[in-house]
């Protein structure tokens, strides 16, 4: 271990056994530096690098997900669809509200003006993944805890816009939900003149009462005027159909459509009938674009959908987590990486069970460097100190702007991995994994390692 790194670890009271490191020239098989490289470590969100490489290699950078729209008959000459409308999810990780607007606008352009029936959702592309969304960190409202869904809308998250309204006497704050779902917003936030914005969310408590009619969310605390307008995202709906129904109704109306449901449920889950008539096929952005969101911004929800997609075979059976883990393991063996320590739970790294060694993670990165899809892979990573998850840190580090890296962070794990261009012009693979209850104290050692590597 380089002396500055060892000293930083000593000051942080972190044992060397808690750290795994591999540094390797991209064009050589022999590493420049290894430490504890074969230990099975929790890589946190750096596990996304494995899933991303597997996806690019097996699906291809141009691969897309498809959301299909069906009915039992075509609309009549007046644009009236006298049938239920079927939405068949294809696992699209990036079906945002804006893209749902495009989908429904295109449906209207195809001649559907009015739906006289229910909207039925077919999610059979994935197996049903159920569980307690608050089990990981006791934060069930965090969008990152949203479970995979074959018809996942907007990451199942509601955006609350905190909007300042300057007045003659004082500045007031409005809180507006997007989409406009049935929800009672109680605003008990006071605008202050505190200097700086900082982590403004820490000064606000949120209480959600889903059992109220309509559901009620209360914001209480202080909001610095210097923050300006800010968004805050919450996953309020344990049942995704509730959110999808509200968004569908609002956006379908916005594009000029009418909807006359035939049951109180209005929108519900069901199987696509064999006799259904296709009306529309809506494609996601290509995989290469989706990976930028997954890796630059560490989007766990999208990563989970991508992981399950890897478990989808050629047959009509729903993809399962076990199949996805098996296929990623088989892919690794197929490219010559035998990783018996590998544990994959959901592919996002938001897990206390997932494991991989620094050596095998470095091998994945070297395989990616030598692959034809290398540009798409590297461009999906955060440009160190410039964008993504590293944008607000590391500005003074010598490697700022000279590396493409993926960060990982859990309470007892810190990780950094990717590609670094040293001062000499040489390019290196870097894998840095720390597992310890004091892992958050490893940042100075991590920066010392980056400074040392930049000087090579």
Short mmCIF file of N, CA and C in Angstrom, two decimals, residues 256-385:
data_model
loop_
_atom_site.label_atom_id
_atom_site.label_comp_id
_atom_site.label_asym_id
_atom_site.label_seq_id
_atom_site.Cartn_x
_atom_site.Cartn_y
_atom_site.Cartn_z
N UNK A 256 -55.74 15.27 -24.72
CA UNK A 256 -57.04 15.41 -25.39
C UNK A 256 -57.89 14.17 -25.41
N UNK A 257 -57.51 13.14 -24.66
CA UNK A 257 -58.29 11.91 -24.66
C UNK A 257 -59.37 11.90 -23.59
N UNK A 258 -60.37 11.04 -23.80
CA UNK A 258 -61.43 10.83 -22.82
C UNK A 258 -61.38 9.38 -22.35
N UNK A 259 -61.82 9.17 -21.10
CA UNK A 259 -61.76 7.83 -20.52
C UNK A 259 -63.01 7.57 -19.72
N UNK A 260 -63.74 6.52 -20.11
CA UNK A 260 -64.95 6.11 -19.40
C UNK A 260 -64.76 4.67 -18.94
N UNK A 261 -64.20 4.48 -17.73
CA UNK A 261 -63.96 3.12 -17.24
C UNK A 261 -65.28 2.38 -17.00
N UNK A 262 -65.20 1.07 -16.98
CA UNK A 262 -66.40 0.25 -16.78
C UNK A 262 -66.42 -0.43 -15.41
N UNK A 263 -65.37 -0.22 -14.60
CA UNK A 263 -65.36 -0.78 -13.25
C UNK A 263 -64.80 0.25 -12.29
N UNK A 264 -65.11 0.15 -11.00
CA UNK A 264 -64.58 1.11 -10.02
C UNK A 264 -63.05 1.12 -9.97
N UNK A 265 -62.43 0.01 -10.29
CA UNK A 265 -60.97 -0.06 -10.23
C UNK A 265 -60.31 0.82 -11.28
N UNK A 266 -60.97 1.01 -12.42
CA UNK A 266 -60.50 1.86 -13.52
C UNK A 266 -59.25 1.29 -14.19
N UNK A 267 -58.18 1.10 -13.41
CA UNK A 267 -56.93 0.51 -13.93
C UNK A 267 -56.53 -0.61 -12.98
N UNK A 268 -56.28 -1.79 -13.54
CA UNK A 268 -55.92 -2.92 -12.69
C UNK A 268 -55.08 -3.91 -13.48
N UNK A 269 -54.50 -4.86 -12.78
CA UNK A 269 -53.60 -5.83 -13.40
C UNK A 269 -54.39 -6.99 -13.99
N UNK A 270 -53.88 -7.54 -15.09
CA UNK A 270 -54.52 -8.67 -15.73
C UNK A 270 -53.65 -9.21 -16.86
N UNK A 271 -54.05 -10.33 -17.41
CA UNK A 271 -53.29 -10.97 -18.49
C UNK A 271 -53.77 -10.48 -19.85
N UNK A 272 -52.85 -10.38 -20.78
CA UNK A 272 -53.19 -9.98 -22.14
C UNK A 272 -53.87 -11.15 -22.86
N UNK A 273 -55.09 -10.96 -23.38
CA UNK A 273 -55.76 -12.05 -24.10
C UNK A 273 -55.07 -12.36 -25.42
N UNK A 274 -55.15 -13.60 -25.85
CA UNK A 274 -54.52 -14.00 -27.11
C UNK A 274 -55.10 -13.26 -28.30
N UNK A 275 -56.40 -12.90 -28.24
CA UNK A 275 -57.06 -12.27 -29.38
C UNK A 275 -56.86 -10.75 -29.40
N UNK A 276 -56.03 -10.21 -28.50
CA UNK A 276 -55.84 -8.76 -28.44
C UNK A 276 -55.22 -8.23 -29.73
N UNK A 277 -55.65 -7.03 -30.11
CA UNK A 277 -55.20 -6.37 -31.33
C UNK A 277 -54.12 -5.34 -30.97
N UNK A 278 -52.93 -5.40 -31.58
CA UNK A 278 -51.89 -4.42 -31.26
C UNK A 278 -52.25 -3.03 -31.79
N UNK A 279 -52.07 -2.03 -30.95
CA UNK A 279 -52.32 -0.64 -31.33
C UNK A 279 -51.04 0.17 -31.43
N UNK A 280 -50.05 -0.15 -30.60
CA UNK A 280 -48.86 0.70 -30.52
C UNK A 280 -47.73 -0.06 -29.84
N UNK A 281 -46.50 0.17 -30.34
CA UNK A 281 -45.29 -0.32 -29.68
C UNK A 281 -44.41 0.88 -29.41
N UNK A 282 -44.07 1.09 -28.14
CA UNK A 282 -43.33 2.28 -27.73
C UNK A 282 -41.97 1.85 -27.19
N UNK A 283 -40.89 2.34 -27.82
CA UNK A 283 -39.54 1.92 -27.45
C UNK A 283 -38.92 2.86 -26.43
N UNK A 284 -38.12 2.28 -25.56
CA UNK A 284 -37.33 3.05 -24.61
C UNK A 284 -36.13 3.67 -25.31
N UNK A 285 -35.40 4.57 -24.64
CA UNK A 285 -34.09 4.96 -25.16
C UNK A 285 -33.18 3.73 -25.19
N UNK A 286 -32.12 3.75 -26.00
CA UNK A 286 -31.23 2.58 -26.07
C UNK A 286 -30.48 2.34 -24.77
N UNK A 287 -30.02 1.13 -24.60
CA UNK A 287 -29.30 0.73 -23.40
C UNK A 287 -28.16 1.69 -23.08
N UNK A 288 -27.40 2.11 -24.10
CA UNK A 288 -26.26 2.99 -23.85
C UNK A 288 -26.69 4.27 -23.15
N UNK A 289 -27.86 4.81 -23.50
CA UNK A 289 -28.37 6.01 -22.84
C UNK A 289 -28.84 5.70 -21.42
N UNK A 290 -29.52 4.58 -21.26
CA UNK A 290 -30.04 4.18 -19.95
C UNK A 290 -28.89 3.99 -18.95
N UNK A 291 -27.77 3.45 -19.43
CA UNK A 291 -26.64 3.21 -18.53
C UNK A 291 -26.06 4.50 -17.97
N UNK A 292 -26.21 5.61 -18.68
CA UNK A 292 -25.70 6.88 -18.14
C UNK A 292 -26.46 7.27 -16.87
N UNK A 293 -27.76 7.03 -16.87
CA UNK A 293 -28.54 7.30 -15.65
C UNK A 293 -28.17 6.31 -14.55
N UNK A 294 -28.02 5.05 -14.92
CA UNK A 294 -27.74 4.02 -13.92
C UNK A 294 -26.39 4.25 -13.25
N UNK A 295 -25.37 4.60 -14.02
CA UNK A 295 -24.02 4.69 -13.47
C UNK A 295 -23.61 6.10 -13.05
N UNK A 296 -23.87 7.10 -13.88
CA UNK A 296 -23.49 8.46 -13.48
C UNK A 296 -24.22 8.89 -12.21
N UNK A 297 -25.51 8.53 -12.12
CA UNK A 297 -26.32 9.00 -11.00
C UNK A 297 -26.73 7.87 -10.05
N UNK A 298 -26.18 6.69 -10.27
CA UNK A 298 -26.39 5.53 -9.40
C UNK A 298 -27.88 5.27 -9.16
N UNK A 299 -28.63 5.16 -10.24
CA UNK A 299 -30.08 4.94 -10.14
C UNK A 299 -30.35 3.47 -9.85
N UNK A 300 -30.69 3.19 -8.59
CA UNK A 300 -30.89 1.80 -8.16
C UNK A 300 -32.14 1.18 -8.78
N UNK A 301 -33.19 1.97 -8.95
CA UNK A 301 -34.44 1.44 -9.49
C UNK A 301 -34.23 0.96 -10.93
N UNK A 302 -33.56 1.77 -11.73
CA UNK A 302 -33.28 1.38 -13.11
C UNK A 302 -32.35 0.17 -13.16
N UNK A 303 -31.37 0.14 -12.26
CA UNK A 303 -30.43 -0.99 -12.23
C UNK A 303 -31.15 -2.29 -11.92
N UNK A 304 -32.13 -2.25 -11.03
CA UNK A 304 -32.88 -3.46 -10.69
C UNK A 304 -33.68 -3.96 -11.90
N UNK A 305 -34.29 -3.04 -12.64
CA UNK A 305 -35.01 -3.46 -13.84
C UNK A 305 -34.06 -4.04 -14.88
N UNK A 306 -32.88 -3.42 -15.03
CA UNK A 306 -31.89 -3.94 -15.98
C UNK A 306 -31.44 -5.34 -15.57
N UNK A 307 -31.18 -5.54 -14.29
CA UNK A 307 -30.74 -6.84 -13.80
C UNK A 307 -31.78 -7.92 -14.11
N UNK A 308 -33.05 -7.64 -13.85
CA UNK A 308 -34.10 -8.61 -14.14
C UNK A 308 -34.21 -8.87 -15.64
N UNK A 309 -33.97 -7.84 -16.45
CA UNK A 309 -34.00 -8.01 -17.90
C UNK A 309 -32.98 -9.06 -18.34
N UNK A 310 -31.82 -9.07 -17.67
CA UNK A 310 -30.79 -10.06 -18.00
C UNK A 310 -31.26 -11.48 -17.70
N UNK A 311 -32.27 -11.62 -16.85
CA UNK A 311 -32.81 -12.93 -16.54
C UNK A 311 -33.91 -13.38 -17.46
N UNK A 312 -34.24 -12.57 -18.45
CA UNK A 312 -35.31 -12.92 -19.38
C UNK A 312 -34.77 -13.79 -20.49
N UNK A 313 -35.32 -14.98 -20.62
CA UNK A 313 -34.89 -15.90 -21.67
C UNK A 313 -35.70 -15.73 -22.94
N UNK A 314 -35.53 -16.65 -23.86
CA UNK A 314 -36.25 -16.60 -25.13
C UNK A 314 -37.70 -17.06 -24.98
N UNK A 315 -38.02 -17.77 -23.89
CA UNK A 315 -39.38 -18.27 -23.72
C UNK A 315 -40.29 -17.17 -23.18
N UNK A 316 -41.53 -17.53 -22.91
CA UNK A 316 -42.51 -16.55 -22.45
C UNK A 316 -42.60 -16.47 -20.93
N UNK A 317 -41.75 -17.21 -20.23
CA UNK A 317 -41.80 -17.20 -18.77
C UNK A 317 -41.26 -15.88 -18.21
N UNK A 318 -41.82 -15.40 -17.11
CA UNK A 318 -41.33 -14.16 -16.51
C UNK A 318 -39.88 -14.28 -16.05
N UNK A 319 -39.14 -13.20 -16.16
CA UNK A 319 -37.76 -13.18 -15.68
C UNK A 319 -37.75 -13.21 -14.16
N UNK A 320 -36.79 -13.92 -13.58
CA UNK A 320 -36.66 -14.01 -12.13
C UNK A 320 -35.28 -13.54 -11.69
N UNK A 321 -35.16 -13.19 -10.42
CA UNK A 321 -33.87 -12.77 -9.87
C UNK A 321 -32.86 -13.91 -9.93
N UNK A 322 -33.31 -15.13 -9.67
CA UNK A 322 -32.39 -16.28 -9.70
C UNK A 322 -31.85 -16.49 -11.11
N UNK A 323 -32.71 -16.35 -12.12
CA UNK A 323 -32.25 -16.50 -13.50
C UNK A 323 -31.26 -15.40 -13.86
N UNK A 324 -31.53 -14.18 -13.41
CA UNK A 324 -30.63 -13.07 -13.71
C UNK A 324 -29.25 -13.31 -13.11
N UNK A 325 -29.22 -13.73 -11.85
CA UNK A 325 -27.94 -14.01 -11.20
C UNK A 325 -27.20 -15.14 -11.90
N UNK A 326 -27.93 -16.16 -12.30
CA UNK A 326 -27.32 -17.30 -13.00
C UNK A 326 -26.72 -16.86 -14.33
N UNK A 327 -27.43 -16.03 -15.06
CA UNK A 327 -26.95 -15.62 -16.39
C UNK A 327 -25.77 -14.68 -16.30
N UNK A 328 -25.73 -13.84 -15.29
CA UNK A 328 -24.55 -12.99 -15.12
C UNK A 328 -23.35 -13.86 -14.74
N UNK A 329 -23.56 -14.83 -13.86
CA UNK A 329 -22.47 -15.75 -13.51
C UNK A 329 -21.98 -16.54 -14.70
N UNK A 330 -22.91 -17.02 -15.53
CA UNK A 330 -22.52 -17.76 -16.74
C UNK A 330 -21.76 -16.86 -17.71
N UNK A 331 -22.20 -15.60 -17.81
CA UNK A 331 -21.51 -14.66 -18.70
C UNK A 331 -20.07 -14.45 -18.23
N UNK A 332 -19.88 -14.29 -16.93
CA UNK A 332 -18.53 -14.11 -16.41
C UNK A 332 -17.64 -15.31 -16.74
N UNK A 333 -18.17 -16.50 -16.55
CA UNK A 333 -17.40 -17.70 -16.88
C UNK A 333 -17.09 -17.75 -18.37
N UNK A 334 -18.04 -17.30 -19.18
CA UNK A 334 -17.85 -17.32 -20.63
C UNK A 334 -16.75 -16.39 -21.11
N UNK A 335 -16.46 -15.34 -20.33
CA UNK A 335 -15.38 -14.42 -20.72
C UNK A 335 -14.10 -14.72 -19.93
N UNK A 336 -14.09 -15.87 -19.25
CA UNK A 336 -12.88 -16.32 -18.58
C UNK A 336 -12.71 -15.85 -17.16
N UNK A 337 -13.78 -15.36 -16.53
CA UNK A 337 -13.70 -14.90 -15.14
C UNK A 337 -14.48 -15.87 -14.26
N UNK A 338 -13.77 -16.68 -13.51
CA UNK A 338 -14.40 -17.62 -12.58
C UNK A 338 -14.41 -16.97 -11.20
N UNK A 339 -15.59 -16.52 -10.77
CA UNK A 339 -15.70 -15.75 -9.53
C UNK A 339 -16.60 -16.49 -8.54
N UNK A 340 -16.05 -17.49 -7.83
CA UNK A 340 -16.89 -18.27 -6.91
C UNK A 340 -17.43 -17.44 -5.75
N UNK A 341 -16.78 -16.31 -5.46
CA UNK A 341 -17.24 -15.47 -4.35
C UNK A 341 -18.42 -14.58 -4.72
N UNK A 342 -18.77 -14.53 -6.01
CA UNK A 342 -19.81 -13.62 -6.49
C UNK A 342 -21.16 -13.92 -5.85
N UNK A 343 -21.79 -12.90 -5.30
CA UNK A 343 -23.16 -12.99 -4.80
C UNK A 343 -23.93 -11.83 -5.40
N UNK A 344 -25.02 -12.14 -6.10
CA UNK A 344 -25.88 -11.12 -6.69
C UNK A 344 -27.27 -11.26 -6.10
N UNK A 345 -27.77 -10.19 -5.50
CA UNK A 345 -29.11 -10.19 -4.93
C UNK A 345 -30.09 -9.44 -5.81
N UNK A 346 -29.75 -8.19 -6.17
CA UNK A 346 -30.63 -7.41 -7.04
C UNK A 346 -29.89 -6.65 -8.12
N UNK A 347 -28.55 -6.74 -8.12
CA UNK A 347 -27.75 -6.14 -9.17
C UNK A 347 -27.47 -4.67 -9.02
N UNK A 348 -28.15 -3.99 -8.10
CA UNK A 348 -27.97 -2.55 -7.95
C UNK A 348 -26.86 -2.20 -6.97
N UNK A 349 -26.50 -3.15 -6.10
CA UNK A 349 -25.55 -2.85 -5.04
C UNK A 349 -26.22 -2.36 -3.77
N UNK A 350 -27.53 -2.08 -3.82
CA UNK A 350 -28.27 -1.71 -2.62
C UNK A 350 -28.62 -2.99 -1.87
N UNK A 351 -27.58 -3.55 -1.26
CA UNK A 351 -27.70 -4.88 -0.68
C UNK A 351 -26.59 -5.08 0.34
N UNK A 352 -26.90 -5.83 1.38
CA UNK A 352 -25.87 -6.20 2.34
C UNK A 352 -25.31 -7.59 2.06
N UNK A 353 -25.86 -8.24 1.04
CA UNK A 353 -25.45 -9.61 0.73
C UNK A 353 -24.51 -9.70 -0.46
N UNK A 354 -24.55 -8.74 -1.38
CA UNK A 354 -23.78 -8.86 -2.63
C UNK A 354 -22.28 -8.83 -2.35
N UNK A 355 -21.55 -9.64 -3.12
CA UNK A 355 -20.11 -9.76 -2.92
C UNK A 355 -19.40 -9.96 -4.26
N UNK A 356 -18.20 -9.42 -4.35
CA UNK A 356 -17.27 -9.70 -5.45
C UNK A 356 -15.89 -9.29 -4.95
N UNK A 357 -14.84 -9.85 -5.54
CA UNK A 357 -13.48 -9.47 -5.16
C UNK A 357 -13.00 -8.32 -6.04
N UNK A 358 -12.03 -7.58 -5.52
CA UNK A 358 -11.45 -6.49 -6.30
C UNK A 358 -10.77 -7.02 -7.55
N UNK A 359 -10.15 -8.19 -7.45
CA UNK A 359 -9.46 -8.77 -8.61
C UNK A 359 -10.44 -9.07 -9.74
N UNK A 360 -11.58 -9.66 -9.40
CA UNK A 360 -12.53 -10.02 -10.45
C UNK A 360 -13.27 -8.80 -10.99
N UNK A 361 -13.48 -7.80 -10.15
CA UNK A 361 -14.07 -6.56 -10.65
C UNK A 361 -13.11 -5.87 -11.61
N UNK A 362 -11.82 -5.89 -11.30
CA UNK A 362 -10.82 -5.33 -12.21
C UNK A 362 -10.79 -6.10 -13.52
N UNK A 363 -10.98 -7.41 -13.47
CA UNK A 363 -11.01 -8.22 -14.69
C UNK A 363 -12.20 -7.84 -15.57
N UNK A 364 -13.34 -7.55 -14.95
CA UNK A 364 -14.50 -7.09 -15.72
C UNK A 364 -14.19 -5.76 -16.40
N UNK A 365 -13.54 -4.85 -15.68
CA UNK A 365 -13.20 -3.55 -16.25
C UNK A 365 -12.20 -3.69 -17.40
N UNK A 366 -11.24 -4.60 -17.27
CA UNK A 366 -10.29 -4.80 -18.36
C UNK A 366 -10.98 -5.41 -19.58
N UNK A 367 -11.91 -6.32 -19.35
CA UNK A 367 -12.68 -6.89 -20.46
C UNK A 367 -13.47 -5.78 -21.16
N UNK A 368 -14.06 -4.90 -20.38
CA UNK A 368 -14.83 -3.80 -20.96
C UNK A 368 -13.93 -2.88 -21.79
N UNK A 369 -12.72 -2.62 -21.29
CA UNK A 369 -11.79 -1.75 -22.00
C UNK A 369 -11.44 -2.32 -23.38
N UNK A 370 -11.36 -3.63 -23.49
CA UNK A 370 -10.97 -4.28 -24.74
C UNK A 370 -12.17 -4.58 -25.65
N UNK A 371 -13.36 -4.22 -25.24
CA UNK A 371 -14.57 -4.56 -25.98
C UNK A 371 -14.97 -3.47 -26.96
N UNK A 372 -15.71 -3.82 -28.00
CA UNK A 372 -16.13 -2.80 -28.98
C UNK A 372 -17.08 -1.77 -28.39
N UNK A 373 -17.76 -2.11 -27.29
CA UNK A 373 -18.68 -1.16 -26.64
C UNK A 373 -17.99 -0.37 -25.52
N UNK A 374 -16.66 -0.37 -25.51
CA UNK A 374 -15.92 0.35 -24.49
C UNK A 374 -16.31 1.83 -24.38
N UNK A 375 -16.48 2.57 -25.51
CA UNK A 375 -16.85 3.99 -25.37
C UNK A 375 -18.18 4.20 -24.65
N UNK A 376 -19.17 3.35 -24.95
CA UNK A 376 -20.48 3.47 -24.29
C UNK A 376 -20.37 3.17 -22.80
N UNK A 377 -19.55 2.21 -22.47
CA UNK A 377 -19.37 1.81 -21.07
C UNK A 377 -18.71 2.94 -20.27
N UNK A 378 -17.60 3.43 -20.78
CA UNK A 378 -16.85 4.45 -20.04
C UNK A 378 -17.65 5.75 -19.94
N UNK A 379 -18.35 6.13 -21.01
CA UNK A 379 -19.11 7.38 -20.97
C UNK A 379 -20.29 7.32 -20.03
N UNK A 380 -20.66 6.11 -19.57
CA UNK A 380 -21.76 6.01 -18.61
C UNK A 380 -21.29 6.32 -17.19
N UNK A 381 -19.99 6.38 -16.97
CA UNK A 381 -19.45 6.61 -15.63
C UNK A 381 -19.31 8.10 -15.35
N UNK A 382 -19.26 8.43 -14.08
CA UNK A 382 -19.08 9.82 -13.67
C UNK A 382 -17.70 10.31 -14.08
N UNK A 383 -17.66 11.46 -14.76
CA UNK A 383 -16.39 12.12 -15.03
C UNK A 383 -15.94 12.76 -13.72
N UNK A 384 -14.89 12.25 -13.18
CA UNK A 384 -14.49 12.51 -11.80
C UNK A 384 -14.41 14.00 -11.48
N UNK A 385 -15.19 14.43 -10.50
CA UNK A 385 -15.20 15.82 -10.07
C UNK A 385 -15.96 16.76 -10.98
#
